[in-house]
mmCIF file of C-alpha atoms in Angstrom:
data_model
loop_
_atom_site.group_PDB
_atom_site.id
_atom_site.type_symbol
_atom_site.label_atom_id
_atom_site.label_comp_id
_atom_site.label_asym_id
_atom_site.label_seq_id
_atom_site.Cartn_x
_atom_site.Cartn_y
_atom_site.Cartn_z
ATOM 1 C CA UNK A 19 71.351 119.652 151.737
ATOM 2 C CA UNK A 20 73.758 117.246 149.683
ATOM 3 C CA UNK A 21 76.600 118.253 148.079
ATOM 4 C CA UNK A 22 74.817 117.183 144.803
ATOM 5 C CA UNK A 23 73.296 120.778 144.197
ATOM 6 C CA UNK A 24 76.683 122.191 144.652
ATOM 7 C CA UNK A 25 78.016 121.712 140.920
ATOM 8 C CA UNK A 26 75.887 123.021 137.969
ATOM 9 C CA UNK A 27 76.595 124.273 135.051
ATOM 10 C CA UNK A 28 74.837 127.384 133.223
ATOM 11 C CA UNK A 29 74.079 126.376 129.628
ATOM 12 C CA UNK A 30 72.878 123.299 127.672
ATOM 13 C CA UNK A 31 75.285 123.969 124.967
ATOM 14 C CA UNK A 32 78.017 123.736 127.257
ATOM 15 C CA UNK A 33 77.012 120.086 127.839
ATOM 16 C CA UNK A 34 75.245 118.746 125.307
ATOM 17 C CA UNK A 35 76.709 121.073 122.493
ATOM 18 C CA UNK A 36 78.978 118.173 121.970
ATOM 19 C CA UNK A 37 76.473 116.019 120.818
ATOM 20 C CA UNK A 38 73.710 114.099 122.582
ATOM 21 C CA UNK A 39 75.832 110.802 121.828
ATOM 22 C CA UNK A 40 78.447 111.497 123.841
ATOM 23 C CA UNK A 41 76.126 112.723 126.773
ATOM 24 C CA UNK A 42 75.360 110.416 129.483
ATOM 25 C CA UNK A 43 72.836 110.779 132.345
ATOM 26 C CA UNK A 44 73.509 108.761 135.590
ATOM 27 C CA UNK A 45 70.823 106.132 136.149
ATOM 28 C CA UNK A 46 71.182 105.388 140.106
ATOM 29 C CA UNK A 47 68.948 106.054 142.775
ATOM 30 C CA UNK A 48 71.482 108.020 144.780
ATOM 31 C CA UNK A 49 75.061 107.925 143.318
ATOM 32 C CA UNK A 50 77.453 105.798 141.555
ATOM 33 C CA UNK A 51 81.369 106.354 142.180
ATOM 34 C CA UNK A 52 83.631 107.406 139.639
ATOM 35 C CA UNK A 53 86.661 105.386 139.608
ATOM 36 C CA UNK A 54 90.607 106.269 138.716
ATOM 37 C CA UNK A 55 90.475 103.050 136.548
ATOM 38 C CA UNK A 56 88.086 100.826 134.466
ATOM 39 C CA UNK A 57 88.140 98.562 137.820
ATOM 40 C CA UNK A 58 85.512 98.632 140.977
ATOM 41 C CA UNK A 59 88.996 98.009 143.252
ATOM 42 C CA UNK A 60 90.424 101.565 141.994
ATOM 43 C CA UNK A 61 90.554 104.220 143.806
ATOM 44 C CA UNK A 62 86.990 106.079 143.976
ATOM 45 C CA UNK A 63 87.653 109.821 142.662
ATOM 46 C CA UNK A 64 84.502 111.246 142.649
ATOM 47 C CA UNK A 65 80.895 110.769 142.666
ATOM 48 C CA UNK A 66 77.946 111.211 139.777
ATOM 49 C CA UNK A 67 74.772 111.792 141.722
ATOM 50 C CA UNK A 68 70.941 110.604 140.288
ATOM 51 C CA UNK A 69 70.226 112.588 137.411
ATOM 52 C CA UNK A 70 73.852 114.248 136.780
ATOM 53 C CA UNK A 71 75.215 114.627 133.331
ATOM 54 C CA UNK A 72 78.716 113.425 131.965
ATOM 55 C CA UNK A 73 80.704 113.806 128.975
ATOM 56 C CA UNK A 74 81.809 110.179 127.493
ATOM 57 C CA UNK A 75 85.305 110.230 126.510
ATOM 58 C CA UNK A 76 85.801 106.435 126.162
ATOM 59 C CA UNK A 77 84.777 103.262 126.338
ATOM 60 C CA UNK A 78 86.728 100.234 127.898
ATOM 61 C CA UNK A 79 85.374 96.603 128.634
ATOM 62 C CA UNK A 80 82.315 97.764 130.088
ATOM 63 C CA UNK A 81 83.033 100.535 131.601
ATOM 64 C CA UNK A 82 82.872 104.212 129.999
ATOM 65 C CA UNK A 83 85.239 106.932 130.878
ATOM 66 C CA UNK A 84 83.491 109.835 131.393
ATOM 67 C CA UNK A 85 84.046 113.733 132.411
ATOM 68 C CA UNK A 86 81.554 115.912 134.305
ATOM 69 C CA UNK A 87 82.439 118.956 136.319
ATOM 70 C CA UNK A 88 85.961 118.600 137.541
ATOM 71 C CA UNK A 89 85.947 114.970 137.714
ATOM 72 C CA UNK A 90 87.517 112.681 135.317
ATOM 73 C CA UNK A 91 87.076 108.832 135.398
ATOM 74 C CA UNK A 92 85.379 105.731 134.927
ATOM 75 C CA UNK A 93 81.854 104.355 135.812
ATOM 76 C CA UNK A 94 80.385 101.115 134.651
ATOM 77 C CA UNK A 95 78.212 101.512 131.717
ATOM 78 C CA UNK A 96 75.326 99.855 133.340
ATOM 79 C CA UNK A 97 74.721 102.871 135.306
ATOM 80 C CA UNK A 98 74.728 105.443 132.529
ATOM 81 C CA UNK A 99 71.600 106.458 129.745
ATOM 82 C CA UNK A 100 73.898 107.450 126.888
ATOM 83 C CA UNK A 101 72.608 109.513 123.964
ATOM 84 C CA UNK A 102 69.105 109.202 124.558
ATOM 85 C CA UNK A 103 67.634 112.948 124.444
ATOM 86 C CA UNK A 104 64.593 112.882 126.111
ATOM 87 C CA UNK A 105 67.015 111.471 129.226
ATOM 88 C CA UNK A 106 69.172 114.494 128.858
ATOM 89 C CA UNK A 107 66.024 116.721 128.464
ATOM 90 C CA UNK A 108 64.372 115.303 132.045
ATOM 91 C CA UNK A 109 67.962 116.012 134.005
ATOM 92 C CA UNK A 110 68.001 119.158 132.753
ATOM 93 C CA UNK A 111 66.366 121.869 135.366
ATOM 94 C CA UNK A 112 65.289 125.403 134.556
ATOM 95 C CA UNK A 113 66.412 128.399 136.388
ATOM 96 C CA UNK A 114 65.405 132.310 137.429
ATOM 97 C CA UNK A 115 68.054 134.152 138.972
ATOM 98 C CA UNK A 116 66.836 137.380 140.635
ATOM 99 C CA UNK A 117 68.783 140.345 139.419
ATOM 100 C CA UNK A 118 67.688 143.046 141.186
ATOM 101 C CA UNK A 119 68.073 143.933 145.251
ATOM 102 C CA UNK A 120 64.475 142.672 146.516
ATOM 103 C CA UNK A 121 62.489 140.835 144.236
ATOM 104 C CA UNK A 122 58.340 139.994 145.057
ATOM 105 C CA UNK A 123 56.681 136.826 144.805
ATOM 106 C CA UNK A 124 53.183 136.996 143.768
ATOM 107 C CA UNK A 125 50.536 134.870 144.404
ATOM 108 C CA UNK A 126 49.460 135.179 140.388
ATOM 109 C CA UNK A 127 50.869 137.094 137.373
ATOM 110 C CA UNK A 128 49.848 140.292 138.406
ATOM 111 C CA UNK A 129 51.117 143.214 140.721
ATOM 112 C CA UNK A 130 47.514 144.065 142.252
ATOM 113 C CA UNK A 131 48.094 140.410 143.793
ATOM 114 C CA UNK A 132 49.547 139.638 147.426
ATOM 115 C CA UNK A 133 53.206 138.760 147.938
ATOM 116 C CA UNK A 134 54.233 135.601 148.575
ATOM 117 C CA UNK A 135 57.860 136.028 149.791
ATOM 118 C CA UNK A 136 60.553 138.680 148.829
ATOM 119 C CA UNK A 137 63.696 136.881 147.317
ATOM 120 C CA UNK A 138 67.368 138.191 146.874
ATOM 121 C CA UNK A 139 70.047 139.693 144.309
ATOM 122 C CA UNK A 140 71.586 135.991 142.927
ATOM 123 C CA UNK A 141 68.601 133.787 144.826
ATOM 124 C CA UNK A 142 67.746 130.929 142.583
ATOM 125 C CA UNK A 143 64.596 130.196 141.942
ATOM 126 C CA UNK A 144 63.259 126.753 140.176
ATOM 127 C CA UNK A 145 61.149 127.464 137.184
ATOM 128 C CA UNK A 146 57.387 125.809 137.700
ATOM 129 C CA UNK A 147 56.195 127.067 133.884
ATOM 130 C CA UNK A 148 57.728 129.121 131.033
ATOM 131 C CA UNK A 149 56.878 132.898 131.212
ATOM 132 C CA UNK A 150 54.205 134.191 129.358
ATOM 133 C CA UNK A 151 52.742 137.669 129.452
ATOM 134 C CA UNK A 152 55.893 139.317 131.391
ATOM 135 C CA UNK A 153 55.769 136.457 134.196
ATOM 136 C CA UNK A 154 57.561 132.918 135.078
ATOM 137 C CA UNK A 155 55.583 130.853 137.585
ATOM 138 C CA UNK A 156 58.270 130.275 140.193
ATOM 139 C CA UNK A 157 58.623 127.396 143.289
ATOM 140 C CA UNK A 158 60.119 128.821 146.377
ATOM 141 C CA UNK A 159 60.146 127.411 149.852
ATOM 142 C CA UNK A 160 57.233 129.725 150.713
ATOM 143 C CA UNK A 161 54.828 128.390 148.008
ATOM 144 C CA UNK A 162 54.643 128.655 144.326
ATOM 145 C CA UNK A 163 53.915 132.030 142.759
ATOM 146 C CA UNK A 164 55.120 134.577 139.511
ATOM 147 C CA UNK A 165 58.162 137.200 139.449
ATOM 148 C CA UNK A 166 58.167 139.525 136.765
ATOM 149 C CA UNK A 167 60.260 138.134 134.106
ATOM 150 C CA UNK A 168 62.385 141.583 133.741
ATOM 151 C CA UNK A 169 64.183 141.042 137.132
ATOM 152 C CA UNK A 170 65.436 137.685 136.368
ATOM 153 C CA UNK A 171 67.751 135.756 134.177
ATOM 154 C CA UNK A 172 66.843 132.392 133.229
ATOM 155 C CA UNK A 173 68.887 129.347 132.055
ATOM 156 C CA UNK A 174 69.408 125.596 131.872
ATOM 157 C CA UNK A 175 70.989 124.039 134.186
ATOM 158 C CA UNK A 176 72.522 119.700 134.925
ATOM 159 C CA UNK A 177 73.830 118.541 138.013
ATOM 160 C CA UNK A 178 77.481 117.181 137.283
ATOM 161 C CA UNK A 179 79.722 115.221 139.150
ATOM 162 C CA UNK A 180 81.348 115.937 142.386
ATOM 163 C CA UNK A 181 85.166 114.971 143.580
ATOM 164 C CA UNK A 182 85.814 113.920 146.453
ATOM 165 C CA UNK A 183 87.219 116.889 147.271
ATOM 166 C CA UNK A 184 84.658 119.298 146.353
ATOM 167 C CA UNK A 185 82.348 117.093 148.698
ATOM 168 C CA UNK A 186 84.791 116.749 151.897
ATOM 169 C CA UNK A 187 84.683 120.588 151.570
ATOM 170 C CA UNK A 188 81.080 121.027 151.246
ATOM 171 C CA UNK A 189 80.708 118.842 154.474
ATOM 172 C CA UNK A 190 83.701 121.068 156.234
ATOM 173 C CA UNK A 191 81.498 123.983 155.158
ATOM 174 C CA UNK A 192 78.062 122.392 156.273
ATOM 175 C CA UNK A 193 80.059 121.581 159.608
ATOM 176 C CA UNK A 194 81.452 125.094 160.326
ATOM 177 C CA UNK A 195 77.809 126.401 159.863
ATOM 178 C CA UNK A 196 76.799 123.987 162.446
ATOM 179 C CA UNK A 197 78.891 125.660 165.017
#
């Protein structure tokens, strides 16, 4: 798994609070780099992965400086969606966290159904449809089924930026596990 999934953040108003014109949405197939300076020879300081949100704090001869997760720097603006809300709205990826022990998966929104998979205290889960009746319609690596909305909390969550640091640990990590 990339390192891209390791940064989110937990609430829309934390990043788009401060209005959708200053929010920017990476428009790259994988990533673009985030650079110390407005200049594609300066050092690269982080990266902003497809679909990651960043705060503009600037703008300098084509080139915004931006801010998402711990990273601070500079990407060319022809690789950012600025402002546009329905861009914002797409990057944007609902979550259940379990918050009990053992949590069942159901096949459908009902208890009399079979279990799909049980899940874990702090397990994410991505949301497939809004709850209704008591239930959210879930995706797991198992299959797609319903938890009972009273064992989970659900927020909004972006992908943000990733230093270069963050990622050379994530690949130490990934490594040790290997082993």
């Amino acid at each position: 798994e990339k390192a891209e999934t390791v940064k989110t953040i937990t609430t829309v108003e934390e990043t788009v609070g401060e209005e959708i014109e200053n929010t920017a949405v990476s428009n790259v197939t994988d990533y673009v780099n985030i650079r110390q300076s407005a200049d594609e020879n300066s050092e690269a300081v982080g990266k902003l992965y497809s679909e990651s949100v960043a705060t503009i704090e600037g703008e300098e001869n084509g080139w915004y400086q931006i801010r998402s997760g711990s990273v601070e720097g500079y990407v060319k603006a022809e690789y950012l969606i600025v402002g546009d809300a329905e861009t914002i709205q797409a990057a944007a990826k609902t979550v259940a966290t379990v918050n009990t022990s053992t949590l069942k998966v159901r096949e459908q929104a009902s208890t009399e159904t079979a279990v799909v998979t049980l899940v874990g205290d702090g397990q994410e889960l991505e949301i497939t449809q809004e709850e209704e009746n008591g239930w959210v319609a879930v995706s797991t690596s198992e299959g797609d089924g319903y938890v009972a909305a009273e064992y989970v909390e659900i927020a909004t969550k972006y992908k943000e930026a990733v230093s270069k640091e963050e990622e050379e640990q994530a690949a130490a990590e990934e490594e040790a596990n290997r082993g």
